[in-house]
Coordinates of C-alpha atoms and ligand atoms in Angstrom, one line a residue:
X60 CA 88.4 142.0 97.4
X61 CA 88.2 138.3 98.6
X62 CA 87.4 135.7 96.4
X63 CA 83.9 133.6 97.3
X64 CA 86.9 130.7 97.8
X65 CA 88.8 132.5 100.9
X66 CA 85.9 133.6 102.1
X67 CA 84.4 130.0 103.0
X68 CA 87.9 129.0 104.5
X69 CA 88.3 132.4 106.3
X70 CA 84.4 131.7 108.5
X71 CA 84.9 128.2 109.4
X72 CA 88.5 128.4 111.0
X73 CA 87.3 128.0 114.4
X74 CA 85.9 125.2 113.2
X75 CA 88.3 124.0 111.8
X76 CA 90.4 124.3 115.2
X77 CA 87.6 122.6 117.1
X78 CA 87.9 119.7 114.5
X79 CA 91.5 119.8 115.1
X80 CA 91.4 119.6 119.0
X81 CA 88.7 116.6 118.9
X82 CA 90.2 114.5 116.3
X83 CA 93.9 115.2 118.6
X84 CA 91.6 114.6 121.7
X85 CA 90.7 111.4 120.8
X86 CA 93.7 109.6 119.4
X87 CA 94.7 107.4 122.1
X88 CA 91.0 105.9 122.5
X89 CA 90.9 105.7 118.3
X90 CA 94.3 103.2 119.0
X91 CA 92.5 101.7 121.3
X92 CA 89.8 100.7 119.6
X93 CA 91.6 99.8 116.7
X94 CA 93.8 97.7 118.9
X95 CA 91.1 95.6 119.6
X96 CA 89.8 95.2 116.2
X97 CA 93.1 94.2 115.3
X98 CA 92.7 91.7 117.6
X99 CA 90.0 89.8 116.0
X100 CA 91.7 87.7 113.3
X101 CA 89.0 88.3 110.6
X102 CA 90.7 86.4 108.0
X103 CA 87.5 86.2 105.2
X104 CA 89.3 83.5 102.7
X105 CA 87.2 80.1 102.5
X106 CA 89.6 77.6 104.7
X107 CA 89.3 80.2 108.0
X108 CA 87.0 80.1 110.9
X109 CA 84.0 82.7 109.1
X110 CA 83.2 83.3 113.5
X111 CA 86.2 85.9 113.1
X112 CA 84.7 88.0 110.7
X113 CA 81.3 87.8 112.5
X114 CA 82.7 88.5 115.3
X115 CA 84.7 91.4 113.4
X116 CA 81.6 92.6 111.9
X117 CA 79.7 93.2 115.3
X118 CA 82.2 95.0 116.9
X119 CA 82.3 97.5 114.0
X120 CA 78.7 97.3 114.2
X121 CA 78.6 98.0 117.8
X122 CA 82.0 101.3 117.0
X123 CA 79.1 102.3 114.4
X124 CA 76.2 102.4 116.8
X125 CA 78.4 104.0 119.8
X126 CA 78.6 107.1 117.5
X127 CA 74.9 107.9 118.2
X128 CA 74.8 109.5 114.6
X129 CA 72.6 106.8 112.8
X130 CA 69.1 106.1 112.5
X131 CA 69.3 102.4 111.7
X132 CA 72.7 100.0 112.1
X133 CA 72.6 96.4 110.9
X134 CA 74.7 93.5 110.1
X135 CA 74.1 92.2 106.5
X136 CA 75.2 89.5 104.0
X137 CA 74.5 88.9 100.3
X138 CA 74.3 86.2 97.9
X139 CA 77.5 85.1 96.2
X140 CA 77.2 86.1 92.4
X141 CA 74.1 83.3 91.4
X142 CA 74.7 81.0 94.0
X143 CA 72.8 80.6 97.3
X144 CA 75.8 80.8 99.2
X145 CA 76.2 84.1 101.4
X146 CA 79.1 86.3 101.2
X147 CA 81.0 87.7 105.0
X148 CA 78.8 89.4 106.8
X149 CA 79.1 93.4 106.4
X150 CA 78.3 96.5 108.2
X151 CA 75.7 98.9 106.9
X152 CA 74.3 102.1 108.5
X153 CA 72.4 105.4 107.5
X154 CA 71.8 108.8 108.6
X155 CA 69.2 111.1 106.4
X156 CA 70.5 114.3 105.2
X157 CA 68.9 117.6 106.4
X158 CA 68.4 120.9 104.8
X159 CA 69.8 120.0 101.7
X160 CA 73.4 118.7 102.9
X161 CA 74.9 116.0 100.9
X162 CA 75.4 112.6 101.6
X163 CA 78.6 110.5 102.2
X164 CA 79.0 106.7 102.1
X165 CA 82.2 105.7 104.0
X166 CA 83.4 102.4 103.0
X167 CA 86.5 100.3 104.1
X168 CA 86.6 96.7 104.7
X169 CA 87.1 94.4 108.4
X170 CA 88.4 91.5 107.3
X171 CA 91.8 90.8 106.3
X172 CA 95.0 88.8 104.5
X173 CA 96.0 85.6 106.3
X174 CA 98.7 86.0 108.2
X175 CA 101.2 83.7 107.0
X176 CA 103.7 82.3 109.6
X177 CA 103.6 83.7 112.9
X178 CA 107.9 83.2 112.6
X179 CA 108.0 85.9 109.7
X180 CA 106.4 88.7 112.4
X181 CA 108.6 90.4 115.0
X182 CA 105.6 90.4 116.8
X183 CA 102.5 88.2 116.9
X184 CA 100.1 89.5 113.8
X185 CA 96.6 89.5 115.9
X186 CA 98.6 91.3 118.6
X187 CA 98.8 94.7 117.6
X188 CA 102.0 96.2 119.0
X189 CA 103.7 99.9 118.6
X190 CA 107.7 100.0 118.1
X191 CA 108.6 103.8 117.3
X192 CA 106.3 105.3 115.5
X193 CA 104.5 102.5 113.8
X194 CA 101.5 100.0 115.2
X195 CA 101.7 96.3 113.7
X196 CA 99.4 93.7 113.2
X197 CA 97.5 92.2 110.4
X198 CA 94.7 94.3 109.4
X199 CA 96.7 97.6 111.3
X200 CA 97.0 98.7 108.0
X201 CA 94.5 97.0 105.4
X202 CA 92.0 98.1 106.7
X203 CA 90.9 98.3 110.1
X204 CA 92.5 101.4 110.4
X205 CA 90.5 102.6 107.2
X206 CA 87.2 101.7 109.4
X207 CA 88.9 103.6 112.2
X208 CA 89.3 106.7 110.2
X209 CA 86.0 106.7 109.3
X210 CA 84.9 106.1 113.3
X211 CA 87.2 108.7 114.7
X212 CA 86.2 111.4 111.7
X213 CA 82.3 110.5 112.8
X214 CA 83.2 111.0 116.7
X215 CA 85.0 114.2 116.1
X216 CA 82.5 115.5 113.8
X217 CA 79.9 114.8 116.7
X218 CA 82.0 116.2 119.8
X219 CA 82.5 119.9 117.6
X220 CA 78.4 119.8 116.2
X221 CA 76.4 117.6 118.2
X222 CA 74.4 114.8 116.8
X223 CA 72.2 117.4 115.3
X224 CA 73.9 118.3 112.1
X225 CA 72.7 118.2 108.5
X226 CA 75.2 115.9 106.7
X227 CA 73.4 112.8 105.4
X228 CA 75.8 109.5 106.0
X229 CA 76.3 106.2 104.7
X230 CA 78.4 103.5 106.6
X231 CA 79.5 100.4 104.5
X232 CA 81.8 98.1 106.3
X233 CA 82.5 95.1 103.8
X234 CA 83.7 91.4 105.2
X235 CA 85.2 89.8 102.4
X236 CA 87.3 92.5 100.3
X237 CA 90.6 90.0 100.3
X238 CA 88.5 87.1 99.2
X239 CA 87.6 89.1 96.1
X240 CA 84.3 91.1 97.7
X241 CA 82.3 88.0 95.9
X242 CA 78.6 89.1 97.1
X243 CA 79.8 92.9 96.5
X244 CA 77.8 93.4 93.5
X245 CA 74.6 91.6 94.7
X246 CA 75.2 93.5 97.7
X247 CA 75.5 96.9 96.3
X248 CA 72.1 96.0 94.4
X249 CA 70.1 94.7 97.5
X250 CA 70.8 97.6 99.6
X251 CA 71.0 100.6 96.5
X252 CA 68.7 102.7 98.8
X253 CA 70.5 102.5 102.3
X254 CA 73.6 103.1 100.4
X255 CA 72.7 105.9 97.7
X256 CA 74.8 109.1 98.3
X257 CA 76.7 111.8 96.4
X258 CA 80.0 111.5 97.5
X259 CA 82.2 107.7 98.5
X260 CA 84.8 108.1 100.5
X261 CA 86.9 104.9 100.0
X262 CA 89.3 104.5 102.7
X263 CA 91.4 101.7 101.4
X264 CA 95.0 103.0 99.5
X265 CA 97.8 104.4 100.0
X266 CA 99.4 107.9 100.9
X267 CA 102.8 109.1 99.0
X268 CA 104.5 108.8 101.5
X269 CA 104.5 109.3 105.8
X270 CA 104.4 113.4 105.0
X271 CA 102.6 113.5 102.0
X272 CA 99.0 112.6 101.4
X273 CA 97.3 111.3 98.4
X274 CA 94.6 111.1 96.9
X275 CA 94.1 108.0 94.1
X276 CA 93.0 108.9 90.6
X277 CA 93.7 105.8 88.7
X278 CA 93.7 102.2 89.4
X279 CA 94.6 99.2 86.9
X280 CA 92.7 96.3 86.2
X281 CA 93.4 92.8 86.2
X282 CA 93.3 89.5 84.1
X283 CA 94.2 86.7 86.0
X284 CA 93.9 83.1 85.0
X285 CA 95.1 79.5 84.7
X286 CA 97.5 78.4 81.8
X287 CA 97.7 74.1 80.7
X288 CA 100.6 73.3 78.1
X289 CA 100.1 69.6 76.9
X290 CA 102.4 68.0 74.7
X291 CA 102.3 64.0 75.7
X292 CA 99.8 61.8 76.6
X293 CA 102.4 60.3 78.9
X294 CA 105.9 61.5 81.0
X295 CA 108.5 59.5 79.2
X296 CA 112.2 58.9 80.3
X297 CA 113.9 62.1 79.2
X298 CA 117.5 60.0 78.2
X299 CA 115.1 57.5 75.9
X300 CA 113.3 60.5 74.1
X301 CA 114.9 63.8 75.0
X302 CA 116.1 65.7 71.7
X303 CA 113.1 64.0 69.9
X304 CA 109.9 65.2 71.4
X305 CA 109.0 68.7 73.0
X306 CA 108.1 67.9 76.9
X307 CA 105.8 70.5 78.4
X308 CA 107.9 72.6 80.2
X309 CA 109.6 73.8 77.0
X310 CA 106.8 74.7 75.4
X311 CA 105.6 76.3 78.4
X312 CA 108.9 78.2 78.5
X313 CA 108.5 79.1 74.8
X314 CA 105.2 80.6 75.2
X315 CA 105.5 82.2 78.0
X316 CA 109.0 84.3 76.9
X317 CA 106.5 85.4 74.0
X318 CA 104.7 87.7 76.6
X319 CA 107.6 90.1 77.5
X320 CA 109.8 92.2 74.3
X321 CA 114.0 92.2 75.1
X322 CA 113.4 95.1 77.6
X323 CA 110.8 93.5 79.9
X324 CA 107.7 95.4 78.5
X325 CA 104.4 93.6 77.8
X326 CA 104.6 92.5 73.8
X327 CA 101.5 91.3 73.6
X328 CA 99.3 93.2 70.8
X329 CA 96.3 94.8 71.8
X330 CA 97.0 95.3 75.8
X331 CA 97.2 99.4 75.5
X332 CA 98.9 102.1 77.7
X333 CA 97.6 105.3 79.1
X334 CA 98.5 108.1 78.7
X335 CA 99.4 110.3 81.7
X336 CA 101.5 112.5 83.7
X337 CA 103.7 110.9 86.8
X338 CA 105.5 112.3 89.7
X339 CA 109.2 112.5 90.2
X340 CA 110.1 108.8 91.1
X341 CA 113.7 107.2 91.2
X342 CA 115.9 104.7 90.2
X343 CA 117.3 104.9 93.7
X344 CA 113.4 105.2 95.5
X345 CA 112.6 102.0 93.4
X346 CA 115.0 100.3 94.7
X347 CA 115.3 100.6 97.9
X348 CA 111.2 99.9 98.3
X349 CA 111.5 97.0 96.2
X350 CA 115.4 95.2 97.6
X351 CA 116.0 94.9 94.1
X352 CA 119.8 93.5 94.4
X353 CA 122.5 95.5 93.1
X354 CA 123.2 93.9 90.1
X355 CA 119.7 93.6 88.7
X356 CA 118.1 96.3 86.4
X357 CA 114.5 97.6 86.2
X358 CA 111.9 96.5 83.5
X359 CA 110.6 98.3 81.1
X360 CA 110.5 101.3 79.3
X361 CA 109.3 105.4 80.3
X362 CA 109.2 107.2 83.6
X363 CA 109.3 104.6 86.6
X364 CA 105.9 105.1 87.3
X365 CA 104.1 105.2 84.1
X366 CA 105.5 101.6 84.1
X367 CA 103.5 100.8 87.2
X368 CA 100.4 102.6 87.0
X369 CA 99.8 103.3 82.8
X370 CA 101.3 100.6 81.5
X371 CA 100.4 96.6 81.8
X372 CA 102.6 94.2 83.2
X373 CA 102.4 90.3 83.3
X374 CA 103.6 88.6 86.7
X375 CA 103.7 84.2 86.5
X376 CA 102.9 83.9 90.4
X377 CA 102.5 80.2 90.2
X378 CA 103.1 77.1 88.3
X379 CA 102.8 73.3 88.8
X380 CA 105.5 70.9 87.5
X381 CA 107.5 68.6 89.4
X382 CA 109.4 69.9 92.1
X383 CA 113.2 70.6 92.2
X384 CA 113.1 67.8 95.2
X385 CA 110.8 65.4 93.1
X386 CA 112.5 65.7 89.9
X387 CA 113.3 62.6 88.0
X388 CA 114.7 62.4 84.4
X389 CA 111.6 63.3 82.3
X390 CA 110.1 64.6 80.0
X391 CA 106.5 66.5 81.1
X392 CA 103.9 65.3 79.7
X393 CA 101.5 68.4 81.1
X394 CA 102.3 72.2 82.8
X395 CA 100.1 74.6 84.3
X396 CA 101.0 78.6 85.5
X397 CA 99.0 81.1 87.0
X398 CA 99.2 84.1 85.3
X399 CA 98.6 87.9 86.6
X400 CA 97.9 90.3 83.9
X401 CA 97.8 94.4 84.9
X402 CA 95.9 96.3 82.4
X403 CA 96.1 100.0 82.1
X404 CA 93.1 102.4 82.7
X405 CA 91.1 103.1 79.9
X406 CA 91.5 99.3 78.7
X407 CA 88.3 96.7 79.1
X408 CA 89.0 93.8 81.0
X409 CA 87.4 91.5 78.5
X410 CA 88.7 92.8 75.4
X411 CA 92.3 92.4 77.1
X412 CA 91.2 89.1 78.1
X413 CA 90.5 88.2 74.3
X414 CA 94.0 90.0 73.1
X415 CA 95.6 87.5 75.7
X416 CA 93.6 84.5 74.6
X417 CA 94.7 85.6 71.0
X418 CA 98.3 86.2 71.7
X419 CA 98.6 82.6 73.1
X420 CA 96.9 80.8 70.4
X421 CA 99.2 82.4 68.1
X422 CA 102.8 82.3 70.0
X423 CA 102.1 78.1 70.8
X424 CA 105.2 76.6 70.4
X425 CA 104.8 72.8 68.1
X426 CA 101.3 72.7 68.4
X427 CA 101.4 72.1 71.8
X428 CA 97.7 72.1 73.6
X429 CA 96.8 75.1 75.2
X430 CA 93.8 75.9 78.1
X431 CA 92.9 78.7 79.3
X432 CA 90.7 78.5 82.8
X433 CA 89.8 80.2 85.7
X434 CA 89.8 83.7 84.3
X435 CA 89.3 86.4 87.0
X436 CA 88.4 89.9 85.6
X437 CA 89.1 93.5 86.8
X438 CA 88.5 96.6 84.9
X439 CA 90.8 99.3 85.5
X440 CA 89.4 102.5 86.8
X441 CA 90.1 106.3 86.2
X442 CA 88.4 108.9 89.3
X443 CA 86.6 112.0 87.8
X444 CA 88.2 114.5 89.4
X445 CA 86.3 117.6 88.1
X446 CA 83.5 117.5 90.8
X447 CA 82.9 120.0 94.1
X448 CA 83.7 116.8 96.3
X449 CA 87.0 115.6 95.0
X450 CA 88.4 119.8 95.0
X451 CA 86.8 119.8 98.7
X452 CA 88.7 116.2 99.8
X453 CA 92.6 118.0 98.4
X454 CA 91.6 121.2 100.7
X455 CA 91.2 119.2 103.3
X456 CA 94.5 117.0 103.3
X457 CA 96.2 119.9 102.4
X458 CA 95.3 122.1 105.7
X459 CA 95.4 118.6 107.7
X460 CA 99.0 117.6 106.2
X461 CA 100.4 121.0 105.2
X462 CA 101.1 119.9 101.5
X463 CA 99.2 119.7 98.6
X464 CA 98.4 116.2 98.2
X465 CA 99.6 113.6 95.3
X466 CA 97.0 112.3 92.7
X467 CA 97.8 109.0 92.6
X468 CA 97.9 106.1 90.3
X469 CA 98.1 102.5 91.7
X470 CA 99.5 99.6 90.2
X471 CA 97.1 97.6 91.8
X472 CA 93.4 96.5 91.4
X473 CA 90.4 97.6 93.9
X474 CA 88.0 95.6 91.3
X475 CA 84.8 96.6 93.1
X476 CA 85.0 100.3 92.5
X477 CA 84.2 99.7 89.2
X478 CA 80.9 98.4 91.0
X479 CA 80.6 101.2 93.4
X480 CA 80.9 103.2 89.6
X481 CA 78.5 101.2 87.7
X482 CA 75.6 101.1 90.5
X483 CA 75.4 105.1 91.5
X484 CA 77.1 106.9 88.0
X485 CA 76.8 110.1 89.6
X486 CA 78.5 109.9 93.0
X487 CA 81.7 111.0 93.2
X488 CA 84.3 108.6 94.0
X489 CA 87.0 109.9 96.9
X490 CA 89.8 106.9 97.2
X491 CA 91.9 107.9 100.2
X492 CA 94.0 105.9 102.4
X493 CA 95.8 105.6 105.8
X494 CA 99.0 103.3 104.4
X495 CA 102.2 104.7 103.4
X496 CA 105.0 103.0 101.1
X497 CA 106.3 101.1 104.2
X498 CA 102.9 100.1 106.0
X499 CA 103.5 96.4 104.1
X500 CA 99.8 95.3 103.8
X501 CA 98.7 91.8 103.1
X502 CA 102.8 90.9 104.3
X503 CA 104.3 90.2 107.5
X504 CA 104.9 92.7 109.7
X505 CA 101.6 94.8 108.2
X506 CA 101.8 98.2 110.1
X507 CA 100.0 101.4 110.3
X508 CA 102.5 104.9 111.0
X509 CA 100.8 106.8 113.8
X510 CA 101.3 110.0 112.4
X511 CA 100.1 109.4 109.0
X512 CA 96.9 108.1 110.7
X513 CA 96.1 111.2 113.2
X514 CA 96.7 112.9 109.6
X515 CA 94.2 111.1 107.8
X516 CA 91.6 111.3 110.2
X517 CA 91.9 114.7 110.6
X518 CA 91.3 115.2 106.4
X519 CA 88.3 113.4 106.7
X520 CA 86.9 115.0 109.7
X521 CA 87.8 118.1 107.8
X522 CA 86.1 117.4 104.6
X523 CA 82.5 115.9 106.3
X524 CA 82.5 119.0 108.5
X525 CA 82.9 121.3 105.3
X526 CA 81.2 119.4 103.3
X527 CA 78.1 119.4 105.7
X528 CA 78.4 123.2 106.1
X529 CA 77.5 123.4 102.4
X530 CA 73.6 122.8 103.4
X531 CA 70.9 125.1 103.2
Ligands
LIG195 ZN1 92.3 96.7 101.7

């Protein structure tokens, strides 16, 4: 007797191979094409040229209207948050479903990182170049290639079933994902209809590794924000007064020891853990992806990756004070930090934004003054992963990679799922990815590995073409 499950994979196989031949067919014209989006330095941040990513955003218009598959293409911006200002333009496109299919939004983003210096690449970053088995450029990676994998799944999808199948599609191509997807939310409200589906394929994380697919399942959030220690109204000569009055940088020292306990982990009450499983990770995988130095030990306490993906972490990225070449002999009168705050999933952004505020009020070193500005919030995010769709998206990396695939956590933040999450509750949320641990997004020498890619794109070309023989 065969179950209803090996039946379904048992009548589409020729399908499947079809799928297979197309998406292998097409390869070198999908590096092609994401060659010269690569090209385009999109960079969305506030001090670059905004023609890139216009320019960015009609030739992903024009990729999107070359597939013949949508009724209606367009090139769109939104308000910033309450402001009249408009966000990057963005890349929206619909097909109806038919006969009772499902609909899939496909989102990834066009623009990119900066560069950074053009002497850190081997090769230039908007000149996307293969060495072995790797393509680099900025945006290779994160996430032109993410648009690509959506193009080349749609052109496959197309080439096996004609134009005339029943899936129902959503394109959203955003402009302005590194610069903090500001109009996102405005966005996501001003075009609810054109973007409404069942299923969201977001093709913008990671895989496990170049053999191994993943699928991510849990994302933490962020606090970010400014830190000012004051403790004079003036700088005073350190020789004259040192000894007698606290200058800034101590108490900024002080305070900011108060936020990690003697092994590294987060000691501030109230920021909370979650509680999952992890994969096999490491001492030795840790550090060779990191270049920790021989001599240096890890942080932190439980399985390697529990640290990074269930438990918070605080990271001082920035802080002003005199320079080491400006330094004179005194005492600071004022300090500021920027200060990164990871916070676990299951934790609200706001209420660990209030333990924070709390846990510096209280650990302020001789009354020093304390403010607390430009506060950027996150929430954390945790994929249902009991629905048809998400089952259907592990089938399909499995048959296109040959092993099951990893459910992922990520250190990181993709703050506007929680959007995506809070605007349609009840689609499904599918975060996939064509990077791997060495594809070195937002950093020099970005790159995307060939053969994870062809991988990828075959998965999703997989999934839409089962998930639109689910009609009727
Ligand atoms: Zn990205």
């Amino acid at each position: 007797m065969t179950s209803p499950a090996e039946n379904s994979t048992e009548q589409p196989k020729t399908l499947d191979t079809d799928i297979t031949a197309a998406v292998q067919g097409q390869l070198p014209s999908t590096i092609a094409d994401l060659s010269r989006l690569v090209r385009i330095p999109s960079v969305s941040w506030a001090a670059f040229d905004p023609s890139h990513v216009r320019a960015s955003a009609e030739a992903v218009a024009a990729l999107a209207e070359e597939t013949g598959l949508f009724e209606s293409v367009a090139i769109k911006q939104a308000a910033i948050d309450d402001t009249q200002e408009l966000g990057q333009p963005a890349v929206i496109a619909r097909r109806a479903a038919r006969n009772g299919a499902p609909t899939v939004l496909l989102y990834a983003h066009h623009d990119v990182q900066p560069p950074g210096k053009d002497e850190d690449w081997d090769s230039h970053p908007f000149e996307p170049t293969v060495r072995g088995d790797r393509i680099y450029g900025r945006g290779a990676a994160d996430d032109k290639a993410g648009v690509m994998a959506h193009i080349a799944s749609l052109r496959a999808l197309k080439d096996v079933l004609g134009a005339d199948f029943d899936l129902g599609l959503a394109l959203f191509i955003e402009g302005e994902e590194e610069f903090g997807s500001r109009s996102f939310a405005n966005f996501l409200v001003e075009n609810k209809d054109a973007l409404a589906a069942d299923a969201i394929i977001v093709a913008d994380s990671n895989n496990w590794d170049e053999v191994t697919p993943a699928i991510t399942v849990g994302l933490r959030g962020n606090v970010t924000f400014r830190l000012t220690v004051r403790t004079l109204e003036h700088a005073s000569h350190s020789g004259m007064f040192g000894g007698a009055v606290p200058d800034a940088m101590l108490a900024t020292i002080r305070l900011l020891n108060s936020f990690w306990d003697e092994a590294g982990s987060v000691a501030v009450n109230g920021l909370t853990s979650y509680d999952g499983q992890t994969p096999d990770y490491s001492e030795e995988q840790l550090r060779s992806e990191t270049g920790l130095l021989p001599g240096v030990s890890p942080l932190g306490t439980g399985s390697f990756l529990s640290r990074i993906w269930n438990q918070p972490s605080i990271t001082v990225t920035g802080i002003d004070a005199p320079s080491v070449a400006s330094a004179s002999n005194t005492l600071s009168p004022a300090v500021s930090v920027k200060v990164s705050v990871r916070i676990a999933p299951g934790q609200d952004a706001t209420d660990a934004a209030s333990a924070l505020r709390a846990h510096v009020a209280s650990n302020t070193p001789f009354g020093a003054e304390v403010v607390i500005d430009d506060l950027d919030l996150g929430n954390p995010f945790l994929v249902d992963t009991s629905g048809p769709a998400f089952g259907e998206a592990k089938r399909a990396m499995k048959d296109a990679w040959g092993v099951d695939a990893v459910e992922l956590g990520v250190g990181g933040s993709i703050p506007f799922i929680a959007d995506l999450v809070r605007v349609f509750p009840s689609a499904e949320i599918l975060v996939t990815g064509v990077e791997d641990p060495h594809s070195r997004a937002h950093s020099p020498n970005e790159s995307l590995h060939l053969g994870v890619f062809a991988r990828s794109v075959l998965s999703e070309a997989l999934l839409l073409a089962r998930l639109n023989a689910t009609a009727r």
